[in-house]
Coordinates of N, CA, C and O in Angstrom, one line a residue:
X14 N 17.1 13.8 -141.4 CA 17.5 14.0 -142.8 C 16.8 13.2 -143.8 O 16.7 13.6 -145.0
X15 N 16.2 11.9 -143.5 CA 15.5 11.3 -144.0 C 13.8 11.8 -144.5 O 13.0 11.2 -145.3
X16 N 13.8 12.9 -143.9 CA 12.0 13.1 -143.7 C 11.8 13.7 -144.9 O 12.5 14.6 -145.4
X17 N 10.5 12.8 -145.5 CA 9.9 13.4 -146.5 C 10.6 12.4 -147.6 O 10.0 12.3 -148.6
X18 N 11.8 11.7 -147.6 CA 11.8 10.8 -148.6 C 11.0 9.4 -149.0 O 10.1 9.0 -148.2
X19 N 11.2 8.9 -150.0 CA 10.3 7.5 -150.3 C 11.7 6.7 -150.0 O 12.5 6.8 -151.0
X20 N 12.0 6.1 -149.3 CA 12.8 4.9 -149.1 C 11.9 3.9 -149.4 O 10.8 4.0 -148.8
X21 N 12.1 2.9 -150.1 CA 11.6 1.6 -150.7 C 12.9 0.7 -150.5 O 12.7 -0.5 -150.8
X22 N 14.2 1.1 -150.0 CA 15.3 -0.2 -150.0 C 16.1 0.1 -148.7 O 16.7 1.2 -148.7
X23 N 16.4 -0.9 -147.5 CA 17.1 -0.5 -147.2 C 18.1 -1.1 -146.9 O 17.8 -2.3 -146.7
X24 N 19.6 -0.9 -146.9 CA 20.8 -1.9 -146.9 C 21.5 -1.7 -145.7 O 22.4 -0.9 -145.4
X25 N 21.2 -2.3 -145.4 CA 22.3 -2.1 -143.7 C 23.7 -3.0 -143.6 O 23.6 -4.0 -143.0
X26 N 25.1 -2.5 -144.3 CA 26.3 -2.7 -144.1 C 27.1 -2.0 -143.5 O 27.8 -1.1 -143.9
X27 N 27.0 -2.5 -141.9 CA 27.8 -1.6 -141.4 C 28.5 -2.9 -140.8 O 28.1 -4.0 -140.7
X28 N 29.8 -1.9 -140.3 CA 30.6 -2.8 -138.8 C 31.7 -2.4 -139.0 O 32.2 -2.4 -140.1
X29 N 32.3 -1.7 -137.7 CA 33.7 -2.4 -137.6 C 34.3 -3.5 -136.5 O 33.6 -4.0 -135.7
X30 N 35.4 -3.6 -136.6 CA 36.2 -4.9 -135.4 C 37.4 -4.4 -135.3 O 38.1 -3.5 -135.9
X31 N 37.8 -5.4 -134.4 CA 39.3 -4.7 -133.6 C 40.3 -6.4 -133.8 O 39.8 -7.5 -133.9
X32 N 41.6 -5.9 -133.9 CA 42.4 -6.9 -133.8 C 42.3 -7.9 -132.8 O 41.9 -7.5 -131.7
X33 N 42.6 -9.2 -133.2 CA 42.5 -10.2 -132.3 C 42.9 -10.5 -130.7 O 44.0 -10.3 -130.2
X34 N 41.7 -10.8 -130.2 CA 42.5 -10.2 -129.1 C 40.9 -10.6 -127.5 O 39.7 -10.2 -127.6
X35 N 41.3 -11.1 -126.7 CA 40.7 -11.6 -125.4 C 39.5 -10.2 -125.2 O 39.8 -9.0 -125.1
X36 N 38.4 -10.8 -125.0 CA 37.9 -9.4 -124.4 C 38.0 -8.4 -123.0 O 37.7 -7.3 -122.9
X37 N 38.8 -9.3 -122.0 CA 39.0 -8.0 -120.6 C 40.2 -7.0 -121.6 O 40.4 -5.9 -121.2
X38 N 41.0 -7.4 -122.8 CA 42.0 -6.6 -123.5 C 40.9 -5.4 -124.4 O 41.4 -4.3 -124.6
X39 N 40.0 -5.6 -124.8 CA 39.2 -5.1 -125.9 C 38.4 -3.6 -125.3 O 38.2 -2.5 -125.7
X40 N 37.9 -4.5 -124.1 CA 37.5 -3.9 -123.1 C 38.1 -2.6 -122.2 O 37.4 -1.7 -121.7
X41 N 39.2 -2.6 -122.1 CA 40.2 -1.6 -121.5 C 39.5 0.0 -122.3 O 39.3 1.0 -121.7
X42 N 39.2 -0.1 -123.9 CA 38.9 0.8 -124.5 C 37.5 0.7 -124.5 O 36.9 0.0 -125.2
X43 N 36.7 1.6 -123.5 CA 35.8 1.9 -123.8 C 35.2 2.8 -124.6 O 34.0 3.2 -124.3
X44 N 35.7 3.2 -125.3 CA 35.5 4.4 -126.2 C 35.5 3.5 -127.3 O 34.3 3.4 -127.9
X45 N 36.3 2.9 -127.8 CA 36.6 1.6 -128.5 C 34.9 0.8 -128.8 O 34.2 0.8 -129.8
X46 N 34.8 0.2 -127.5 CA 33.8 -0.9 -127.3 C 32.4 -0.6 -127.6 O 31.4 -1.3 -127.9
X47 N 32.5 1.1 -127.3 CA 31.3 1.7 -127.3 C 31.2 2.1 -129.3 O 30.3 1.5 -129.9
X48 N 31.8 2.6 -129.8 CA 31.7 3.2 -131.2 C 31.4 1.7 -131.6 O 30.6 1.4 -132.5
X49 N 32.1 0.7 -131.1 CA 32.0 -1.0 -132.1 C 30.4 -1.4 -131.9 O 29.6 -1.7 -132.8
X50 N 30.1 -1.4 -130.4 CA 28.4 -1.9 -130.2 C 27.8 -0.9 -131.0 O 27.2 -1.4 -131.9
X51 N 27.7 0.8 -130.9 CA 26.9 1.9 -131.8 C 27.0 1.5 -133.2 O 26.0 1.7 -134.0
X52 N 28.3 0.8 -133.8 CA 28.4 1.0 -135.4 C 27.1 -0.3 -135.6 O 26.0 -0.2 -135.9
X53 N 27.9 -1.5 -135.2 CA 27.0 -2.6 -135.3 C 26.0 -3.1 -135.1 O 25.5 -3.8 -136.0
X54 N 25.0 -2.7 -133.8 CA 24.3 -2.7 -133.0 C 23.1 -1.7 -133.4 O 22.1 -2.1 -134.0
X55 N 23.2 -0.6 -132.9 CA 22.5 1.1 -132.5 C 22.0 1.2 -133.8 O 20.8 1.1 -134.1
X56 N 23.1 1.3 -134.9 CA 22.7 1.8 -136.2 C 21.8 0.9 -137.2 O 21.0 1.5 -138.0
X57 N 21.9 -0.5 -137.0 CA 21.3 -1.2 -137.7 C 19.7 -1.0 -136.9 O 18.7 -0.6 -137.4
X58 N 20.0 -1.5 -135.6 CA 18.5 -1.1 -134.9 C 17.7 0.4 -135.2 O 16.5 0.4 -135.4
X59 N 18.5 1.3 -135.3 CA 17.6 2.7 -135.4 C 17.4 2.9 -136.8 O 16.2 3.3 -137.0
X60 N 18.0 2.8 -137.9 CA 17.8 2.8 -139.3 C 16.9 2.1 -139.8 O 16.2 2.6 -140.7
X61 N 16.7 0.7 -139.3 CA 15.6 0.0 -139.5 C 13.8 0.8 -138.9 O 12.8 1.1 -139.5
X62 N 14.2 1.0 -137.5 CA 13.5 1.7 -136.6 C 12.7 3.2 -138.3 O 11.8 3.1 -139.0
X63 N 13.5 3.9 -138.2 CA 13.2 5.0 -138.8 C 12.6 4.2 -140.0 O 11.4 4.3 -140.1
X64 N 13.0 3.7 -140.6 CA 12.6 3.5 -142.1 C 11.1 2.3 -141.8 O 10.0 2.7 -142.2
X65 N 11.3 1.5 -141.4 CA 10.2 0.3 -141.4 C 8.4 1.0 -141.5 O 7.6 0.8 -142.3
X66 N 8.2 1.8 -140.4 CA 6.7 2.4 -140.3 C 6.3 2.9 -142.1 O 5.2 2.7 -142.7
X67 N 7.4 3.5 -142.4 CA 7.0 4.2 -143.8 C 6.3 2.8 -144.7 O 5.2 2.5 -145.1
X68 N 7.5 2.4 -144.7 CA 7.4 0.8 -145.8 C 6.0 0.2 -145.5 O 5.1 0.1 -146.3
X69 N 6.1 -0.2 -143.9 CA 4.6 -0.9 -143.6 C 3.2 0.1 -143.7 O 2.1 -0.3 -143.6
X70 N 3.6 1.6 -143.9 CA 2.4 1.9 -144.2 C 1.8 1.6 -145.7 O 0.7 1.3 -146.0
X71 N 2.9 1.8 -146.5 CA 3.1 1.8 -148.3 C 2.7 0.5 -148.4 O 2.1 0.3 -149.4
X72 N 2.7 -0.5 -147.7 CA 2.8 -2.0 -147.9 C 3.9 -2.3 -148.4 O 3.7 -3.2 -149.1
X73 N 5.1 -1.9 -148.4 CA 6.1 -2.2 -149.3 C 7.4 -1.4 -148.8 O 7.6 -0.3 -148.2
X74 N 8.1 -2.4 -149.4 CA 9.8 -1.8 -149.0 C 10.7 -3.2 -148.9 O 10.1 -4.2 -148.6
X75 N 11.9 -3.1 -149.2 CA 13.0 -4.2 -148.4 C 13.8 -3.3 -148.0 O 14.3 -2.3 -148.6
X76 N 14.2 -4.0 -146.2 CA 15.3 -4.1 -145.6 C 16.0 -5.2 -145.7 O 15.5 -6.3 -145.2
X77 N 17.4 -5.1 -146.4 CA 18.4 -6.5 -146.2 C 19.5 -5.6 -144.8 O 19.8 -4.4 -144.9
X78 N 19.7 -6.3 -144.0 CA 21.2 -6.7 -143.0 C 21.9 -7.5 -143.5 O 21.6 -8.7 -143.8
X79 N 23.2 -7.0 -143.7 CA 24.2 -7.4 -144.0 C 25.4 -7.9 -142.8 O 26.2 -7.0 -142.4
X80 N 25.5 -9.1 -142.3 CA 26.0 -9.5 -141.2 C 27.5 -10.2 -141.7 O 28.1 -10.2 -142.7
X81 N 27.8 -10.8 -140.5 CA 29.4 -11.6 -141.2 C 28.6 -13.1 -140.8 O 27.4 -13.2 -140.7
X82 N 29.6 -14.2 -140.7 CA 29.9 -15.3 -140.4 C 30.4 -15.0 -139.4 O 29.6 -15.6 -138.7
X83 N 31.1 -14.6 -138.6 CA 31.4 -14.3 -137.2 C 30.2 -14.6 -135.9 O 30.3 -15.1 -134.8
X84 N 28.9 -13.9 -136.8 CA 27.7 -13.9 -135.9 C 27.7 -15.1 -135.8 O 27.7 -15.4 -134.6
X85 N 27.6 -16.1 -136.8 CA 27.2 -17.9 -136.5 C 28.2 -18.6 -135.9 O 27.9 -19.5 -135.1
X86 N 29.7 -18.3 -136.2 CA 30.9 -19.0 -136.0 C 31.5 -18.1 -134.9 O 32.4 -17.4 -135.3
X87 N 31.3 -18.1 -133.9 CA 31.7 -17.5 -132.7 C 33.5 -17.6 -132.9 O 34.0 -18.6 -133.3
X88 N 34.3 -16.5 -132.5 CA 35.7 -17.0 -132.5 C 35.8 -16.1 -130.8 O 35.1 -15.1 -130.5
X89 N 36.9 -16.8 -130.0 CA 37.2 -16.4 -128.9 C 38.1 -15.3 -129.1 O 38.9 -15.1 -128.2
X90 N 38.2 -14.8 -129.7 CA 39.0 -13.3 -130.3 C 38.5 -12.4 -130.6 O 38.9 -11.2 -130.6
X91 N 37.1 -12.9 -130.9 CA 36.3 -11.9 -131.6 C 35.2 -11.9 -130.9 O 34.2 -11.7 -131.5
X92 N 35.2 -12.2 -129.5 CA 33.6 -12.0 -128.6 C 32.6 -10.5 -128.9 O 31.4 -10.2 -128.9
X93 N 33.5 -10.0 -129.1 CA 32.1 -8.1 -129.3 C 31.7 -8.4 -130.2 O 30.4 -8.4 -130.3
X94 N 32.6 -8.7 -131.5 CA 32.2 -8.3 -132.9 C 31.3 -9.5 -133.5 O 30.3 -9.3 -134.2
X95 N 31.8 -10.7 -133.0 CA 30.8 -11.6 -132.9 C 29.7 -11.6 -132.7 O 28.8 -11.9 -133.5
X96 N 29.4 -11.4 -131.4 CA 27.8 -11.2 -130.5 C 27.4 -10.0 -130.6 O 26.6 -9.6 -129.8
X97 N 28.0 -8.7 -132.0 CA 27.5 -7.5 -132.5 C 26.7 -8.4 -134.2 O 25.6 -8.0 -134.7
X98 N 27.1 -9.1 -134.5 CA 27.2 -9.6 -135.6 C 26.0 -10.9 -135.6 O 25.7 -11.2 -136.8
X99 N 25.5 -11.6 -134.7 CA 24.8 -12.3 -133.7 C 23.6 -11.8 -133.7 O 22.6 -12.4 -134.0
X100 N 23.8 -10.1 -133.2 CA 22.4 -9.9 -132.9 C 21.8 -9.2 -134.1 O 20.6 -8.8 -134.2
X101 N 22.8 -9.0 -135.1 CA 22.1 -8.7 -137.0 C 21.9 -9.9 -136.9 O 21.2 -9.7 -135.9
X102 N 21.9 -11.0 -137.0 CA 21.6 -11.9 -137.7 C 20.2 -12.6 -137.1 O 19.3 -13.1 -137.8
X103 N 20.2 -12.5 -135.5 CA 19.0 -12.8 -134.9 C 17.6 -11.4 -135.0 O 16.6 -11.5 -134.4
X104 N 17.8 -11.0 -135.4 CA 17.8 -9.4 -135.3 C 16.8 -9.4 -137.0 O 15.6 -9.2 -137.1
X105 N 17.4 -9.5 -137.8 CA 16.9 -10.1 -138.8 C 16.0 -10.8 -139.2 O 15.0 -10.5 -139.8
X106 N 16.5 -11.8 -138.5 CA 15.6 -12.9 -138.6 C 14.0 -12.8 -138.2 O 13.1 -13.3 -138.7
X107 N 14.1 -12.0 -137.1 CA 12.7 -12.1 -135.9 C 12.4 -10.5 -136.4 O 11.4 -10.1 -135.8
X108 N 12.7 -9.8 -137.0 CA 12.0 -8.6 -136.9 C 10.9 -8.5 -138.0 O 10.3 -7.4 -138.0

């Protein structure tokens, strides 16, 4: 749906998370665990993926990732959304 546009910006705010809660409990839902790693994870990786070749051909473009504090401050409640949040932020950084 993108083809043929000039993207020059791109903003990646995505995520969701789940209530507090041990990951073998989080885990039980894999339907759950899977849409949380796709929103967080997949979409920031493939959106960048699609958009970046254009920009580096133009010379030009910004991609900002929009991550939490979760990524840096690990909480034991929040192990997926964390280490979804982790890998925007490392993800980021190195790309």
């Amino acid at each position: 749906e993108l083809e043929g546009l000039d993207i020059g910006f791109l903003f990646n705010n995505v995520g969701i998370c789940h209530d507090p809660e041990y990951f073998d409990v989080v885990a039980k839902d894999e339907k759950f665990l899977n849409n949380l790693i796709n929103c967080n994870v997949t979409s920031v990786t493939k959106m960048t993926a699609i958009v970046l070749p254009h920009m580096i051909q133009k010379h030009k473009g910004i991609i900002v990732n929009n991550s939490s504090i979760a990524g840096r401050v690990p909480d034991p409640l929040y192990t997926t959304y964390s280490g979804t949040k982790a890998f925007v932020d490392f993800f980021t950084r190195y790309t």
